[in-house]
Coordinates of C-alpha atoms in Angstrom, one line a residue:
M546 CA 4.4 -10.6 33.1
R547 CA 8.0 -10.9 32.0
S548 CA 10.7 -8.3 31.0
K549 CA 11.9 -7.8 27.4
K550 CA 15.5 -6.6 27.1
V551 CA 15.0 -3.7 24.7
K552 CA 17.5 -2.6 22.1
N553 CA 15.3 -0.7 19.7
R554 CA 15.6 3.0 18.9
A555 CA 11.8 3.5 18.2
I556 CA 11.0 1.9 21.5
E557 CA 13.9 3.8 23.3
Q558 CA 12.5 7.0 22.0
A559 CA 9.0 6.4 22.9
N560 CA 10.1 5.5 26.5
A561 CA 10.8 9.3 27.0
V562 CA 7.0 10.0 26.5
L563 CA 6.3 7.3 29.1
Y564 CA 8.4 8.9 31.4
L565 CA 6.9 12.1 31.2
L566 CA 3.5 10.7 31.6
E567 CA 4.5 8.5 34.5
R568 CA 6.4 11.6 36.2
A569 CA 2.8 13.0 36.2
H570 CA 1.7 10.3 38.0
Y571 CA 0.0 8.5 35.3
Q572 CA 0.2 5.0 34.1
A573 CA 1.6 4.7 30.6
Y574 CA 2.5 1.7 28.2
I575 CA 3.6 0.9 24.6
V576 CA 0.9 -1.2 23.1
G577 CA -0.3 -2.9 19.9
G578 CA 1.8 -3.5 16.8
A579 CA 5.0 -1.9 18.2
V580 CA 5.2 -4.6 21.0
R581 CA 4.2 -7.5 18.6
N582 CA 6.9 -6.4 16.1
L583 CA 9.5 -6.1 18.8
L584 CA 8.8 -9.7 19.9
L585 CA 8.8 -10.8 16.3
D586 CA 12.1 -8.9 15.5
L587 CA 10.2 -7.0 12.7
P588 CA 10.6 -3.2 11.9
I589 CA 8.8 -1.0 14.2
H590 CA 7.2 2.1 12.1
D591 CA 4.8 3.7 14.5
V592 CA 4.6 3.4 18.5
D593 CA 1.1 3.7 20.1
I594 CA 0.8 4.6 23.8
A595 CA -1.9 3.8 26.1
T596 CA -2.3 5.8 29.3
S597 CA -4.5 6.4 32.4
A598 CA -4.2 10.1 31.6
E599 CA -7.3 11.7 29.8
P600 CA -6.9 13.6 26.6
D601 CA -6.8 17.1 28.3
E602 CA -4.3 15.8 30.7
V603 CA -2.1 14.4 27.9
M604 CA -2.3 17.8 26.2
S605 CA -1.5 19.8 29.1
L606 CA 1.9 17.7 29.4
F607 CA 3.3 18.1 26.1
Q608 CA 3.9 21.2 24.0
V609 CA 2.8 20.0 20.5
T610 CA -0.4 17.8 20.4
F611 CA -3.1 17.2 17.8
P612 CA -6.5 16.0 19.1
V613 CA -7.1 13.8 16.0
G614 CA -9.4 11.4 17.8
I615 CA -10.3 13.2 21.0
E616 CA -13.9 11.9 21.2
H617 CA -12.4 8.3 21.6
G618 CA -9.5 9.4 23.8
T619 CA -6.7 9.7 21.2
V620 CA -4.2 12.6 21.1
V621 CA -1.2 12.6 18.8
V622 CA 1.8 13.8 20.7
R623 CA 4.7 15.2 18.8
Y624 CA 8.0 14.8 20.9
D625 CA 11.6 14.9 19.6
H626 CA 10.1 15.3 16.1
V627 CA 8.4 11.9 16.4
D628 CA 4.6 11.5 16.4
Y629 CA 2.8 9.2 19.0
E630 CA -0.7 8.2 19.3
V631 CA -1.6 8.5 23.0
T632 CA -4.8 6.9 23.9
T633 CA -6.6 6.9 27.2
F634 CA -7.5 3.5 28.6
R635 CA -11.0 2.9 27.6
S636 CA -13.9 0.4 27.4
E637 CA -16.4 0.5 24.6
S638 CA -20.2 -0.1 24.2
E639 CA -22.0 -1.7 21.4
Y640 CA -20.8 -0.8 17.6
K641 CA -24.2 0.1 16.0
D642 CA -22.5 1.4 12.8
F643 CA -19.9 -1.6 12.6
R644 CA -17.1 0.9 13.1
H645 CA -17.5 3.2 16.0
P646 CA -18.6 2.3 19.5
E647 CA -21.7 4.0 20.7
Q648 CA -20.1 5.0 23.7
V649 CA -16.5 5.2 25.1
R650 CA -15.9 5.2 28.7
F651 CA -12.5 5.9 30.0
V652 CA -11.2 3.5 32.6
T653 CA -8.1 3.3 34.9
S654 CA -7.5 -0.5 34.1
L655 CA -4.9 -1.5 31.4
E656 CA -6.5 -4.9 31.2
K657 CA -10.0 -3.5 30.5
D658 CA -8.2 -1.6 27.7
L659 CA -6.4 -4.5 26.2
A660 CA -9.8 -6.4 26.2
R661 CA -11.3 -4.3 23.5
R662 CA -8.5 -5.1 21.0
D663 CA -8.8 -7.4 18.1
F664 CA -6.3 -10.1 18.2
T665 CA -4.2 -11.3 21.1
V666 CA -1.0 -10.6 19.5
N667 CA -2.0 -7.0 19.5
A668 CA -3.2 -7.0 23.1
I669 CA 0.2 -7.2 24.8
A670 CA 1.5 -4.0 26.5
M671 CA 5.1 -3.0 27.7
N672 CA 6.1 -0.5 30.2
R673 CA 9.3 1.6 30.3
E674 CA 11.2 -1.2 32.1
G675 CA 10.4 -3.7 29.3
T676 CA 7.8 -5.6 31.4
L677 CA 5.1 -7.4 29.3
I678 CA 1.7 -7.4 30.3
D679 CA -0.3 -10.1 28.4
P680 CA -3.5 -11.3 29.7
Y681 CA -4.6 -13.0 26.6
N682 CA -1.5 -15.0 25.9
G683 CA -0.4 -13.2 22.9
Q684 CA 3.2 -14.3 23.6
A685 CA 2.4 -17.8 23.2
D686 CA 0.2 -17.2 20.1
I687 CA 3.4 -15.3 18.5
Q688 CA 5.4 -18.4 19.4
R689 CA 3.0 -20.9 17.8
Q690 CA 2.2 -18.5 14.8
V691 CA -1.4 -18.5 15.5
L692 CA -3.8 -15.6 15.0
R693 CA -6.5 -15.7 17.6
S694 CA -9.1 -13.1 18.6
V695 CA -9.4 -11.4 22.1
G696 CA -12.8 -13.0 23.2
K697 CA -15.1 -14.4 21.0
A698 CA -14.1 -13.8 17.1
S699 CA -17.7 -13.4 15.9
E700 CA -18.5 -10.6 18.4
R701 CA -15.2 -8.9 17.4
F702 CA -16.2 -8.9 13.8
E703 CA -19.8 -7.8 14.6
E704 CA -18.1 -4.9 16.4
D705 CA -16.1 -3.9 13.3
P706 CA -16.2 -6.2 10.1
L707 CA -12.8 -4.7 8.9
R708 CA -11.2 -6.9 11.3
I709 CA -12.2 -9.8 9.1
L710 CA -9.9 -8.3 6.4
R711 CA -7.3 -7.4 9.2
A712 CA -7.1 -11.0 10.0
A713 CA -6.3 -11.9 6.5
R714 CA -3.8 -9.0 6.3
F715 CA -2.0 -10.3 9.4
V716 CA -1.7 -13.7 8.0
A717 CA -0.2 -12.3 4.7
Q718 CA 2.3 -10.0 6.7
L719 CA 3.3 -12.4 9.5
N720 CA 2.7 -15.9 8.0
F721 CA 0.5 -16.8 10.9
S722 CA -2.4 -19.2 10.6
P723 CA -5.8 -18.5 12.0
D724 CA -7.2 -20.6 14.8
V725 CA -10.3 -22.6 14.1
E726 CA -12.6 -20.3 16.0
L727 CA -11.5 -17.1 14.1
K728 CA -11.6 -19.2 10.6
Q729 CA -15.2 -20.1 11.2
A730 CA -16.2 -16.8 12.4
M731 CA -14.8 -15.1 9.2
Q732 CA -16.9 -17.6 7.3
A733 CA -20.1 -16.9 9.5
K734 CA -19.6 -13.1 9.2
N735 CA -18.2 -12.7 5.6
F736 CA -21.4 -10.8 4.5
R737 CA -20.7 -8.2 7.1
I738 CA -17.9 -6.9 4.6
R739 CA -20.7 -5.2 2.7
K740 CA -21.1 -2.7 5.6
L741 CA -17.6 -1.3 5.1
S742 CA -16.8 1.6 3.0
V743 CA -14.7 0.9 -0.1
E744 CA -12.0 3.2 1.0
R745 CA -11.4 1.1 4.2
I746 CA -11.4 -2.1 2.2
Y747 CA -8.9 -0.7 -0.3
Q748 CA -6.5 0.3 2.2
E749 CA -6.6 -3.0 4.1
M750 CA -6.4 -4.9 0.8
T751 CA -3.5 -2.9 -0.3
K752 CA -1.7 -3.7 2.9
L753 CA -2.6 -7.4 2.4
L754 CA -1.0 -7.5 -1.2
A755 CA 2.1 -6.0 0.3
G756 CA 2.5 -8.7 2.8
R757 CA 5.5 -11.3 2.1
W758 CA 2.7 -14.1 2.3
A759 CA 0.1 -12.3 0.3
A760 CA -1.1 -15.5 -1.5
K761 CA -1.7 -17.1 2.0
G762 CA -3.8 -14.2 3.0
L763 CA -5.8 -14.2 -0.2
H764 CA -6.2 -18.0 0.2
L765 CA -7.9 -17.3 3.7
L766 CA -10.2 -14.9 2.2
M767 CA -11.4 -17.3 -0.4
A768 CA -11.6 -20.3 1.9
T769 CA -13.8 -18.2 4.2
G770 CA -15.9 -16.8 1.3
V771 CA -14.9 -13.0 2.2
F772 CA -13.2 -12.8 -1.3
S773 CA -16.5 -12.9 -3.0
E774 CA -17.8 -10.3 -0.7
L775 CA -15.4 -7.8 -1.9
P776 CA -16.7 -5.1 -4.4
L777 CA -17.3 -6.2 -7.9
L778 CA -15.9 -9.8 -7.2
C779 CA -19.0 -11.6 -6.4
H780 CA -19.3 -12.7 -10.1
Q781 CA -15.8 -14.0 -10.4
S782 CA -15.7 -17.8 -10.9
P783 CA -14.0 -20.0 -8.3
K784 CA -11.5 -21.1 -10.9
Q785 CA -10.5 -17.6 -12.0
N786 CA -10.2 -16.5 -8.4
H787 CA -7.6 -19.2 -7.7
E788 CA -5.4 -17.7 -10.2
V789 CA -4.8 -14.8 -7.8
V790 CA -3.0 -16.9 -5.2
K791 CA -0.7 -18.2 -7.9
I792 CA 1.1 -14.8 -8.1
D793 CA 4.4 -13.9 -6.4
Y794 CA 3.6 -10.4 -5.2
R795 CA 7.0 -10.3 -3.4
E796 CA 8.5 -9.6 -6.9
C797 CA 6.7 -6.4 -7.2
S798 CA 8.0 -3.4 -5.7
S799 CA 5.0 -0.9 -5.5
D800 CA 1.3 -0.9 -4.7
A801 CA 0.7 -0.2 -8.3
E802 CA 2.4 -3.1 -9.6
R803 CA 0.8 -5.5 -6.9
W804 CA -2.9 -4.1 -7.9
A805 CA -1.8 -4.6 -11.7
A806 CA -0.8 -8.1 -11.0
F807 CA -4.1 -8.7 -8.8
L808 CA -6.3 -7.6 -11.5
L809 CA -4.5 -9.2 -14.4
S810 CA -4.7 -12.6 -12.6
L811 CA -8.4 -12.1 -12.2
D812 CA -8.8 -11.1 -15.9
I813 CA -11.0 -8.1 -14.8
K814 CA -12.5 -6.9 -18.0
D815 CA -13.3 -3.4 -17.1
V816 CA -10.1 -2.3 -15.2
K817 CA -11.2 1.3 -15.3
A818 CA -14.7 0.8 -13.7
F819 CA -13.1 -1.4 -11.0
L820 CA -10.3 1.1 -10.2
K821 CA -13.1 4.1 -10.0
A822 CA -15.3 1.8 -7.9
W823 CA -12.6 1.0 -5.6
R824 CA -11.8 4.8 -5.2
F825 CA -8.3 4.7 -6.3
S826 CA -6.5 8.0 -6.7
R827 CA -6.3 9.4 -10.3
K828 CA -2.5 8.9 -10.2
N829 CA -2.7 5.3 -8.9
E830 CA -5.6 4.7 -11.3
N831 CA -3.5 5.8 -14.3
Q832 CA -0.4 3.9 -13.3
V833 CA -2.3 0.5 -12.8
Q834 CA -3.9 0.9 -16.0
F835 CA -0.8 1.6 -17.9
L836 CA 1.0 -1.3 -16.4
I837 CA -1.8 -3.7 -17.2
K838 CA -1.8 -2.3 -20.8
Q839 CA 2.0 -2.5 -21.4
F840 CA 2.2 -5.8 -19.7
K841 CA -0.3 -7.3 -22.2
V842 CA 1.6 -5.8 -25.1
F843 CA 5.2 -7.0 -23.9
T844 CA 4.5 -10.4 -23.0
K845 CA 4.0 -10.9 -26.8
K846 CA 6.5 -8.5 -28.0
E847 CA 10.1 -7.9 -27.4
W848 CA 11.8 -4.5 -26.3
D849 CA 13.3 -2.4 -28.8
A850 CA 15.1 1.1 -28.2
Y851 CA 11.9 3.1 -29.3
A852 CA 9.6 1.1 -27.0
V853 CA 12.1 1.3 -24.0
Y854 CA 12.1 5.3 -24.6
Q855 CA 8.3 5.4 -25.1
V856 CA 7.5 3.2 -21.9
G857 CA 10.4 4.7 -19.9
I858 CA 13.0 2.6 -18.0
E859 CA 11.4 2.7 -14.7
N860 CA 8.1 1.5 -16.1
V861 CA 10.0 -1.2 -18.2
R862 CA 11.5 -2.5 -15.0
A863 CA 8.2 -2.6 -13.6
I864 CA 6.7 -4.6 -16.4
E865 CA 9.5 -7.1 -16.0
R866 CA 9.0 -7.5 -12.5
L867 CA 5.4 -8.3 -13.2
K868 CA 6.6 -10.8 -15.7
K869 CA 8.5 -12.5 -12.8
A870 CA 5.5 -12.2 -10.5
F871 CA 3.7 -14.4 -13.0
H872 CA 6.5 -16.7 -13.2
L873 CA 7.4 -15.6 -16.9
R874 CA 11.0 -16.1 -17.8
G875 CA 12.3 -12.6 -19.1
E876 CA 15.8 -12.1 -17.5
G877 CA 17.2 -11.8 -21.2
Q878 CA 14.5 -9.3 -22.0
K879 CA 15.2 -7.2 -19.1
Q880 CA 19.0 -7.2 -20.0
C881 CA 18.2 -6.2 -23.4
A882 CA 15.8 -3.3 -22.3
E883 CA 18.8 -1.9 -19.9
A884 CA 21.3 -2.1 -22.8
Y885 CA 18.8 -0.1 -25.2
N886 CA 18.2 2.5 -22.2
E887 CA 22.1 2.9 -21.7
R888 CA 22.6 3.6 -25.5
L889 CA 19.5 6.1 -26.1
P890 CA 20.7 9.3 -27.3
I891 CA 17.9 11.1 -25.2
H892 CA 15.7 9.9 -22.4
S893 CA 13.0 12.3 -22.6
R894 CA 11.5 14.8 -24.8
K895 CA 13.0 17.6 -22.9
E896 CA 16.4 16.6 -24.1
L897 CA 15.8 17.5 -27.5
K898 CA 17.8 20.4 -29.0
V899 CA 14.7 22.0 -30.6
N900 CA 11.2 23.1 -29.5
G901 CA 8.1 24.3 -31.3
N902 CA 9.3 28.0 -31.5
D903 CA 12.3 26.7 -33.6
L904 CA 9.7 24.9 -35.8
Q905 CA 7.5 28.1 -36.4
Q906 CA 10.6 30.0 -37.4
W907 CA 12.1 27.5 -39.7
L908 CA 8.7 26.7 -41.4
G909 CA 7.1 30.2 -41.2
R910 CA 3.8 28.6 -40.0
K911 CA 1.3 29.8 -37.0
P912 CA 1.1 27.6 -34.0
G913 CA -1.1 24.6 -34.3
P914 CA -1.2 20.8 -33.8
W915 CA 1.1 20.3 -36.7
I916 CA 4.0 21.4 -34.0
Q917 CA 3.3 18.3 -31.9
E918 CA 3.4 16.1 -34.9
W919 CA 6.7 17.3 -36.1
I920 CA 8.1 16.9 -32.4
I921 CA 7.0 13.3 -32.4
R922 CA 8.6 12.7 -35.7
I923 CA 11.9 14.4 -34.8
E924 CA 11.8 12.6 -31.4
A925 CA 11.5 9.1 -33.1
A926 CA 14.2 9.8 -35.6
V927 CA 16.7 10.8 -32.8
V928 CA 15.8 7.8 -30.8
K929 CA 16.0 5.3 -33.6
G930 CA 19.4 6.7 -34.7
Q931 CA 18.2 8.1 -38.0
L932 CA 19.0 11.6 -36.8
V933 CA 21.8 13.3 -34.7
N934 CA 20.2 15.3 -31.6
D935 CA 21.8 18.5 -32.9
R936 CA 20.1 21.8 -33.6
V937 CA 21.7 22.3 -37.1
A938 CA 21.2 18.7 -38.1
I939 CA 17.6 18.8 -37.0
K940 CA 17.0 22.0 -39.0
G941 CA 18.2 20.6 -42.2
W942 CA 16.4 17.3 -41.7
V943 CA 13.1 19.2 -41.0
E944 CA 13.5 21.7 -44.0
S945 CA 14.6 18.7 -46.4
C946 CA 11.3 16.6 -45.3
H947 CA 9.1 19.8 -45.7
K948 CA 10.4 20.4 -49.2
Q949 CA 9.9 16.8 -50.1
K950 CA 6.4 17.0 -48.6
K951 CA 6.8 13.7 -46.7
K952 CA 3.7 12.7 -45.0
F953 CA 3.8 11.7 -41.4

């Protein structure tokens, strides 16, 4: 045990929760990722707390609580507008469904609680004074940048195969290297990935791709054969799979961009089928497909004003980031696109000075598909500088075109 001098707002706020638990004569510690990130000087987003208090005792101490996982000892405590997962010290029995233990037993020992955790770097606890409890030498592993399991890695993976993907994700996020036993267990148990729901796989892979060292995490998945066990990737050739680690995912700024880069590098033929099988939301599915389609177009074609308008400047920037992720030189194209965007007379259809009602009045026609066709034509003429975005000017242009019976 040693003390860590704490100067972190998230930890200091969580200490108020520890104090209230201790005042009621319970043990309480900050555990898991918050302690790990504190030692690594990384941002802390969520603080988890382990305590000797049982769920009903926790709920009696705090005004706002949510029993989100009460059967496993977890209560969300909302204190000073911040949510904390507060979990009772516990030990676990066999995991027959490869996710949940058959039985959870509440215990009074912090060390027994830490023994059920996945990796040593996540099995460090800290009390309110900043004293670290580290029975599995997680601090030494942090200093060596090594990822090691608590206990036998093969047993941890049998309990919950998601830990296999979590191992690769931590490699991607922390730039750690797996120890020999962990890597061997990943290879020996890679087939267990098939037991996971696609939703859990998707969530973990999304986090992996967002890691600063995503390529390193992906390389680990390939080296251990885990990659080929992922849904719809079993038929990918090793040569094609290798392309996925060449991408610089750090150039991407959203999950949609990173997934677009991932699928482009693998040359997935039926992107829509892949996204549906992986249970992407409709919004994310549409965005990834759009980025892939436009990337393929604008790696062969240069931007012009109308293209920038149609694609939208935010999507243009995303496509240019994808180009950089693929190590394609395109800074000049990005600058041109930005310049076109600055000079656009309108940036959306809503800015047009006319609408469908105007067209009906001018041309004396009933509503129909023809209105949309005219709006598209007016929009294009305005964007290309062939027509001023002025109601009078547009009316004259429409009436002139109509008289001449120009086809569009």
